[in-house]
Amino acid sequence: MMKLLSRFLFWITGWKLEGKFPEGVKKVVITAAPHTSNWDFVYARAAFYLLEVPLNYTIKKEFMVGPLGWMLKSMGAIPIDRSPKKPGEKRQSTVDAMAGLFQSRDELAVMVTPEGTRKYVPEWRTGFYYTAIKGGVPIVLGFLDYKHKIAGIGPTIYPSGNVEEDIEKMKTFYRTKTGKYPELGVK
């Protein structure tokens, strides 16, 4: 049903798909950028339905209750519980919680927005990068290009441990993509 709705959305709005999910990759962090609008989730989620990527995204466990929780789960939401496992322990970091998801599953594709907001930020958040390192998984660059109405999958980055260099490679790719609000995109 969601694939059919996604196909209709792309047809009615004139969007197209580009790229292909890497073969044989079972676990991956997927970045989605540039992230400048609430519409980004709609188009990105639709694109991944059409590309048949079993996409997930993380969300605070507090949101996963009742009908809203059921709807979010059907769209790939995975609740993150960062609460301490034992009395006196500190809260678990999001990176550790997400890395634990990769370690506990045979297959997992988690979408994140490296900017962490729809506003322009000169420095990306790096949690997704450290999640990929701790989880032992590559980073696939998902994108939206509103100028050309193309959604898709770009290169795969295998984290080298050199955060600045790897993120600059990613930003170089994303600078060729135009967000809904270009002034908020990757510079």
Coordinates of N, CA and C in Angstrom, one line a residue:
M1 N 0.8 -1.2 0.0 CA 0.0 0.0 0.0 C 0.9 1.3 0.0
M2 N 1.9 1.3 0.9 CA 2.8 2.5 1.0 C 3.5 2.7 -0.3
K3 N 3.9 1.6 -1.0 CA 4.7 1.7 -2.2 C 3.8 2.3 -3.3
L4 N 2.5 1.9 -3.3 CA 1.5 2.4 -4.3 C 1.3 3.9 -4.0
L5 N 1.1 4.3 -2.8 CA 1.0 5.7 -2.4 C 2.2 6.6 -2.8
S6 N 3.4 6.0 -2.6 CA 4.6 6.6 -2.9 C 4.8 6.8 -4.4
R7 N 4.4 5.8 -5.2 CA 4.4 5.9 -6.6 C 3.5 7.0 -7.1
F8 N 2.3 7.1 -6.5 CA 1.3 8.1 -6.9 C 1.9 9.5 -6.5
L9 N 2.5 9.7 -5.4 CA 3.1 11.0 -4.9 C 4.1 11.4 -5.9
F10 N 5.0 10.5 -6.3 CA 6.1 10.9 -7.3 C 5.5 11.2 -8.6
W11 N 4.5 10.5 -9.1 CA 3.9 10.7 -10.4 C 3.2 12.1 -10.4
I12 N 2.4 12.4 -9.4 CA 1.6 13.6 -9.3 C 2.5 14.9 -9.2
T13 N 3.7 14.7 -8.5 CA 4.6 15.8 -8.2 C 5.7 15.9 -9.2
G14 N 5.9 14.9 -10.1 CA 6.9 14.9 -11.1 C 8.3 14.5 -10.6
W15 N 8.4 13.9 -9.4 CA 9.7 13.5 -8.9 C 10.2 12.2 -9.5
K16 N 11.5 12.0 -9.5 CA 12.1 10.8 -10.1 C 13.1 10.2 -9.1
L17 N 13.4 8.9 -9.4 CA 14.4 8.2 -8.5 C 15.7 8.1 -9.2
E18 N 16.8 8.0 -8.4 CA 18.1 7.9 -9.0 C 19.0 7.0 -8.0
G19 N 19.8 6.1 -8.5 CA 20.6 5.3 -7.7 C 20.0 4.0 -7.3
K20 N 20.8 3.3 -6.6 CA 20.4 1.9 -6.2 C 21.1 1.6 -4.8
F21 N 20.4 0.9 -4.0 CA 20.9 0.5 -2.7 C 22.0 -0.5 -3.0
P22 N 23.2 -0.4 -2.2 CA 24.3 -1.3 -2.5 C 23.9 -2.7 -2.2
E23 N 24.3 -3.6 -3.2 CA 24.0 -5.0 -3.0 C 24.8 -5.7 -1.9
G24 N 24.1 -6.6 -1.2 CA 24.8 -7.3 -0.2 C 24.9 -6.6 1.2
V25 N 24.6 -5.3 1.2 CA 24.7 -4.6 2.5 C 23.4 -4.8 3.3
K26 N 23.6 -5.4 4.5 CA 22.5 -5.7 5.3 C 22.3 -4.7 6.5
K27 N 23.3 -4.0 6.8 CA 23.3 -3.0 7.9 C 23.9 -1.8 7.5
V28 N 23.2 -0.6 7.7 CA 23.7 0.6 7.2 C 23.1 1.8 7.9
V29 N 23.9 2.9 8.0 CA 23.3 4.2 8.4 C 23.1 4.9 7.1
I30 N 21.9 5.5 6.9 CA 21.6 6.2 5.7 C 21.4 7.7 6.1
T31 N 22.3 8.5 5.5 CA 22.1 10.0 5.8 C 21.1 10.5 4.8
A32 N 20.3 11.5 5.2 CA 19.3 12.1 4.3 C 19.6 13.6 4.4
A33 N 20.0 14.2 3.3 CA 20.4 15.6 3.2 C 20.2 16.1 1.8
P34 N 20.1 17.4 1.6 CA 20.0 18.4 2.6 C 18.7 18.4 3.3
H35 N 18.6 18.6 4.5 CA 17.4 18.6 5.3 C 17.0 20.1 5.6
T36 N 16.0 20.6 4.8 CA 15.6 22.0 5.0 C 14.1 22.2 5.2
S37 N 13.3 21.1 5.1 CA 11.9 21.2 5.2 C 11.3 20.0 5.8
N38 N 10.1 20.1 6.4 CA 9.3 19.0 6.9 C 8.9 18.0 5.7
W39 N 8.8 18.6 4.5 CA 8.5 17.7 3.4 C 9.6 16.7 3.1
D40 N 10.8 16.9 3.5 CA 11.9 16.0 3.3 C 11.6 14.6 3.7
F41 N 11.0 14.5 4.9 CA 10.7 13.1 5.4 C 9.7 12.4 4.5
V42 N 8.7 13.2 4.0 CA 7.7 12.6 3.1 C 8.3 12.0 1.8
Y43 N 9.1 12.9 1.2 CA 9.8 12.5 -0.1 C 10.8 11.4 0.1
A44 N 11.6 11.5 1.2 CA 12.6 10.5 1.5 C 12.0 9.2 1.8
R45 N 11.0 9.2 2.6 CA 10.3 7.9 3.0 C 9.7 7.3 1.8
A46 N 9.1 8.1 0.9 CA 8.4 7.6 -0.3 C 9.5 7.0 -1.2
A47 N 10.6 7.7 -1.4 CA 11.7 7.2 -2.2 C 12.2 5.8 -1.7
F48 N 12.4 5.7 -0.4 CA 12.9 4.4 0.1 C 11.9 3.3 0.0
Y49 N 10.6 3.6 0.0 CA 9.6 2.6 -0.3 C 9.8 2.1 -1.7
L50 N 9.9 3.1 -2.7 CA 10.0 2.8 -4.1 C 11.3 2.0 -4.4
L51 N 12.4 2.4 -3.7 CA 13.7 1.7 -3.9 C 13.8 0.4 -3.1
E52 N 12.7 0.0 -2.4 CA 12.6 -1.2 -1.6 C 13.7 -1.3 -0.6
V53 N 14.0 -0.2 0.0 CA 15.0 -0.2 1.1 C 14.2 -0.3 2.4
P54 N 14.5 -1.3 3.2 CA 13.7 -1.5 4.5 C 14.2 -0.5 5.5
L55 N 13.7 0.7 5.3 CA 14.2 1.8 6.1 C 13.6 1.9 7.5
N56 N 14.4 2.3 8.4 CA 14.0 2.6 9.8 C 14.5 4.0 10.2
Y57 N 14.0 4.5 11.2 CA 14.5 5.7 11.8 C 14.2 5.6 13.3
T58 N 15.0 6.3 14.1 CA 14.9 6.1 15.6 C 14.1 7.3 16.1
I59 N 13.4 7.0 17.2 CA 12.5 8.0 17.8 C 12.5 7.7 19.3
K60 N 12.3 8.8 20.1 CA 12.2 8.5 21.6 C 11.1 7.6 21.9
K61 N 11.3 6.7 22.8 CA 10.3 5.7 23.1 C 9.0 6.3 23.6
E62 N 9.1 7.5 24.2 CA 7.9 8.1 24.7 C 6.8 8.5 23.6
F63 N 7.3 8.6 22.4 CA 6.4 8.8 21.3 C 5.6 7.6 20.8
M64 N 6.1 6.4 21.2 CA 5.6 5.2 20.6 C 4.4 4.6 21.4
V65 N 3.4 5.4 21.7 CA 2.3 4.9 22.4 C 1.0 5.1 21.6
G66 N 0.0 4.2 21.8 CA -1.3 4.4 21.2 C -1.2 4.4 19.7
P67 N -2.2 5.0 19.1 CA -2.3 5.0 17.6 C -1.1 5.7 16.9
L68 N -0.6 6.8 17.5 CA 0.6 7.4 16.9 C 1.7 6.4 16.9
G69 N 1.9 5.7 18.0 CA 3.0 4.7 18.0 C 2.9 3.6 17.0
W70 N 1.6 3.2 16.8 CA 1.4 2.1 15.8 C 1.7 2.7 14.4
M71 N 1.2 3.9 14.1 CA 1.5 4.5 12.8 C 3.0 4.7 12.5
L72 N 3.7 5.2 13.5 CA 5.1 5.5 13.4 C 5.8 4.1 13.2
K73 N 5.5 3.1 13.9 CA 6.1 1.8 13.8 C 5.9 1.2 12.4
S74 N 4.7 1.4 11.8 CA 4.4 0.9 10.5 C 5.2 1.6 9.4
M75 N 5.7 2.8 9.8 CA 6.5 3.6 8.8 C 8.0 3.4 9.1
G76 N 8.4 2.5 10.0 CA 9.8 2.2 10.3 C 10.4 2.7 11.5
A77 N 9.6 3.3 12.4 CA 10.1 3.9 13.6 C 10.6 2.8 14.6
I78 N 11.8 3.1 15.2 CA 12.3 2.2 16.2 C 12.5 3.0 17.5
P79 N 11.8 2.6 18.5 CA 12.0 3.4 19.8 C 13.3 3.2 20.4
I80 N 13.9 4.3 20.8 CA 15.2 4.3 21.5 C 14.9 4.6 23.0
D81 N 15.4 3.6 23.8 CA 15.3 3.8 25.3 C 16.7 4.0 25.8
R82 N 16.9 5.2 26.3 CA 18.2 5.6 26.8 C 18.3 5.5 28.3
S83 N 17.2 5.1 28.9 CA 17.2 5.1 30.4 C 18.2 4.1 30.9
P84 N 18.7 4.3 32.1 CA 19.7 3.4 32.7 C 19.1 2.0 32.9
K85 N 20.0 1.0 32.6 CA 19.5 -0.4 32.7 C 19.5 -0.9 34.2
K86 N 20.4 -0.3 35.0 CA 20.4 -0.6 36.4 C 20.4 0.7 37.3
P87 N 19.9 0.6 38.5 CA 19.9 1.7 39.4 C 21.4 2.3 39.6
G88 N 21.5 3.6 39.5 CA 22.8 4.2 39.7 C 23.6 4.4 38.4
E89 N 23.2 3.8 37.3 CA 23.9 3.9 36.0 C 23.5 5.2 35.4
K90 N 24.3 5.7 34.5 CA 24.0 6.9 33.7 C 23.1 6.5 32.5
R91 N 22.4 7.5 32.0 CA 21.7 7.3 30.8 C 22.6 6.9 29.6
Q92 N 22.1 6.0 28.8 CA 22.9 5.5 27.6 C 22.9 6.6 26.6
S93 N 24.0 6.8 25.9 CA 24.1 7.8 24.8 C 23.3 7.3 23.6
T94 N 22.8 8.2 22.8 CA 22.1 7.8 21.6 C 23.0 7.0 20.7
V95 N 24.3 7.3 20.6 CA 25.2 6.6 19.8 C 25.3 5.1 20.3
D96 N 25.4 4.9 21.6 CA 25.5 3.6 22.1 C 24.2 2.8 21.9
A97 N 23.1 3.5 22.1 CA 21.8 2.9 21.9 C 21.6 2.4 20.4
M98 N 22.0 3.3 19.5 CA 21.9 2.9 18.1 C 22.9 1.8 17.7
A99 N 24.1 1.9 18.2 CA 25.1 0.9 17.9 C 24.6 -0.5 18.4
G100 N 23.9 -0.5 19.6 CA 23.3 -1.7 20.1 C 22.3 -2.3 19.2
L101 N 21.5 -1.4 18.5 CA 20.5 -1.9 17.6 C 21.2 -2.7 16.4
F102 N 22.3 -2.1 15.9 CA 23.1 -2.8 14.9 C 23.6 -4.1 15.3
Q103 N 24.1 -4.2 16.6 CA 24.7 -5.4 17.1 C 23.6 -6.5 17.4
S104 N 22.4 -6.1 17.6 CA 21.4 -7.0 18.0 C 20.5 -7.5 16.8
R105 N 20.7 -7.0 15.6 CA 19.9 -7.3 14.5 C 20.8 -7.8 13.3
D106 N 20.1 -8.7 12.5 CA 20.8 -9.2 11.3 C 20.8 -8.2 10.1
E107 N 19.7 -7.4 10.1 CA 19.5 -6.4 9.0 C 19.0 -5.2 9.6
L108 N 19.5 -4.0 9.2 CA 19.0 -2.7 9.7 C 19.5 -1.6 8.9
A109 N 18.6 -0.8 8.4 CA 19.0 0.5 7.7 C 18.3 1.6 8.4
V110 N 19.1 2.5 9.0 CA 18.6 3.6 9.8 C 18.9 4.9 9.2
M111 N 17.8 5.7 8.9 CA 18.0 7.0 8.3 C 18.2 8.1 9.4
V112 N 19.2 9.0 9.2 CA 19.4 10.1 10.0 C 19.7 11.3 9.2
T113 N 19.4 12.5 9.8 CA 19.8 13.7 9.1 C 21.0 14.3 9.8
P114 N 22.1 14.4 9.1 CA 23.4 14.8 9.7 C 23.4 16.2 10.3
E115 N 22.5 17.1 9.7 CA 22.4 18.4 10.2 C 21.7 18.5 11.6
G116 N 20.8 17.5 11.8 CA 20.1 17.5 13.1 C 19.0 18.5 13.2
T117 N 18.8 19.3 12.2 CA 17.8 20.4 12.2 C 17.5 20.7 10.7
R118 N 16.4 21.5 10.5 CA 16.0 21.9 9.2 C 16.7 23.3 8.9
K119 N 17.4 23.9 9.8 CA 18.1 25.1 9.7 C 19.5 24.9 9.2
Y120 N 20.1 25.9 8.6 CA 21.5 25.8 8.2 C 22.4 25.7 9.4
V121 N 23.3 24.7 9.4 CA 24.3 24.6 10.5 C 25.6 24.4 9.8
P122 N 26.7 25.2 10.1 CA 28.0 25.0 9.5 C 28.6 23.6 9.9
E123 N 28.4 23.2 11.1 CA 29.0 21.9 11.5 C 27.9 20.9 11.7
W124 N 28.0 19.7 11.1 CA 27.1 18.6 11.3 C 27.3 18.0 12.6
R125 N 26.2 17.4 13.1 CA 26.3 16.5 14.3 C 27.0 15.2 13.8
T126 N 27.8 14.6 14.7 CA 28.6 13.5 14.3 C 28.1 12.2 14.9
G127 N 27.0 12.2 15.6 CA 26.5 10.9 16.2 C 26.3 9.8 15.2
F128 N 25.8 10.2 14.0 CA 25.6 9.1 13.0 C 26.9 8.5 12.6
Y129 N 27.9 9.3 12.5 CA 29.2 8.8 12.1 C 29.8 7.8 13.1
Y130 N 29.7 8.2 14.4 CA 30.2 7.3 15.5 C 29.3 6.1 15.6
T131 N 28.0 6.2 15.3 CA 27.2 5.1 15.3 C 27.6 4.1 14.3
A132 N 27.9 4.6 13.1 CA 28.4 3.7 12.0 C 29.7 3.0 12.4
I133 N 30.6 3.7 13.1 CA 31.9 3.1 13.5 C 31.6 2.1 14.6
K134 N 30.9 2.4 15.6 CA 30.6 1.5 16.7 C 29.8 0.3 16.2
G135 N 28.9 0.5 15.3 CA 28.0 -0.6 14.7 C 28.7 -1.4 13.7
G136 N 29.9 -0.9 13.2 CA 30.6 -1.6 12.1 C 29.9 -1.6 10.8
V137 N 29.3 -0.5 10.5 CA 28.5 -0.4 9.3 C 28.9 0.8 8.4
P138 N 28.6 0.7 7.1 CA 28.9 1.8 6.2 C 27.8 2.9 6.3
I139 N 28.0 4.0 5.7 CA 27.1 5.1 5.6 C 26.7 5.3 4.1
V140 N 25.4 5.2 3.8 CA 24.9 5.4 2.5 C 24.3 6.8 2.4
L141 N 24.7 7.5 1.4 CA 24.2 8.9 1.2 C 22.9 8.9 0.5
G142 N 21.8 9.1 1.2 CA 20.5 9.3 0.6 C 20.3 10.8 0.4
F143 N 19.6 11.2 -0.7 CA 19.5 12.6 -1.0 C 18.1 13.0 -1.6
L144 N 17.8 14.3 -1.5 CA 16.7 14.9 -2.2 C 17.3 16.1 -2.9
D145 N 16.9 16.3 -4.1 CA 17.3 17.4 -4.9 C 16.0 18.1 -5.5
Y146 N 15.6 19.1 -4.8 CA 14.3 19.8 -5.2 C 14.5 20.5 -6.5
K147 N 15.6 21.0 -6.8 CA 15.8 21.7 -8.1 C 15.5 20.8 -9.3
H148 N 16.0 19.6 -9.2 CA 15.7 18.6 -10.3 C 14.7 17.6 -10.0
K149 N 14.0 17.7 -8.8 CA 13.0 16.8 -8.4 C 13.5 15.3 -8.5
I150 N 14.6 15.1 -7.9 CA 15.2 13.7 -7.8 C 15.5 13.3 -6.4
A151 N 15.1 12.1 -6.1 CA 15.4 11.6 -4.8 C 16.1 10.3 -5.0
G152 N 17.1 10.0 -4.2 CA 17.8 8.8 -4.4 C 18.9 8.4 -3.5
I153 N 19.8 7.6 -4.0 CA 20.9 7.0 -3.2 C 22.2 7.3 -4.0
G154 N 23.1 7.9 -3.2 CA 24.4 8.3 -3.8 C 25.5 7.3 -3.3
P155 N 26.7 7.8 -3.1 CA 27.8 6.9 -2.7 C 27.7 6.3 -1.4
T156 N 28.5 5.2 -1.2 CA 28.6 4.6 0.1 C 29.9 5.0 0.7
I157 N 29.9 5.4 2.0 CA 31.1 5.8 2.7 C 31.4 4.8 3.8
Y158 N 32.6 4.3 3.8 CA 33.1 3.4 4.8 C 33.9 4.2 5.8
P159 N 33.4 4.5 7.0 CA 34.1 5.4 7.9 C 35.6 5.0 8.1
S160 N 36.5 5.9 7.9 CA 37.9 5.7 8.1 C 38.4 6.0 9.5
G161 N 37.6 6.7 10.2 CA 38.0 7.1 11.5 C 38.5 8.6 11.5
N162 N 38.7 9.1 10.3 CA 39.0 10.5 10.1 C 37.7 11.3 9.9
V163 N 37.1 11.7 11.0 CA 35.8 12.3 10.9 C 35.7 13.5 9.9
E164 N 36.7 14.4 10.1 CA 36.6 15.6 9.3 C 36.7 15.3 7.8
E165 N 37.6 14.4 7.4 CA 37.8 14.0 6.0 C 36.6 13.3 5.5
D166 N 36.1 12.4 6.2 CA 34.9 11.6 5.7 C 33.7 12.5 5.6
I167 N 33.5 13.4 6.6 CA 32.3 14.3 6.5 C 32.5 15.3 5.4
E168 N 33.7 15.8 5.1 CA 33.9 16.7 4.0 C 33.6 16.0 2.7
K169 N 33.9 14.7 2.5 CA 33.5 13.9 1.3 C 32.0 13.9 1.1
M170 N 31.3 13.7 2.3 CA 29.9 13.7 2.2 C 29.3 15.0 1.9
K171 N 29.8 16.1 2.5 CA 29.4 17.5 2.2 C 29.6 17.8 0.7
T172 N 30.8 17.4 0.2 CA 31.1 17.6 -1.2 C 30.0 17.1 -2.1
F173 N 29.5 15.8 -1.8 CA 28.4 15.2 -2.6 C 27.2 16.0 -2.4
Y174 N 26.8 16.4 -1.2 CA 25.5 17.0 -0.9 C 25.5 18.5 -1.4
R175 N 26.6 19.1 -1.6 CA 26.7 20.5 -2.1 C 26.1 20.5 -3.6
T176 N 26.0 19.4 -4.2 CA 25.5 19.3 -5.6 C 24.0 19.1 -5.6
K177 N 23.4 19.0 -4.4 CA 21.9 18.8 -4.2 C 21.3 20.0 -3.6
T178 N 20.1 20.4 -4.1 CA 19.4 21.6 -3.7 C 18.3 21.2 -2.8
G179 N 18.3 21.7 -1.6 CA 17.1 21.5 -0.7 C 15.9 22.4 -1.1
K180 N 14.8 22.1 -0.5 CA 13.6 22.9 -0.7 C 13.9 24.4 -0.5
Y181 N 14.6 24.7 0.6 CA 15.0 26.0 0.9 C 16.6 26.1 0.7
P182 N 17.0 26.4 -0.5 CA 18.5 26.3 -0.8 C 19.4 27.0 0.2
E183 N 18.9 28.1 0.7 CA 19.8 28.9 1.6 C 20.1 28.2 2.9
L184 N 19.3 27.1 3.2 CA 19.5 26.3 4.4 C 20.3 25.0 4.1
G185 N 20.7 24.8 2.9 CA 21.3 23.6 2.5 C 22.8 23.5 2.9
V186 N 23.5 22.5 2.4 CA 24.9 22.2 2.7 C 25.8 23.2 2.0
K187 N 26.6 23.8 2.7 CA 27.6 24.8 2.1 C 29.0 24.4 2.3

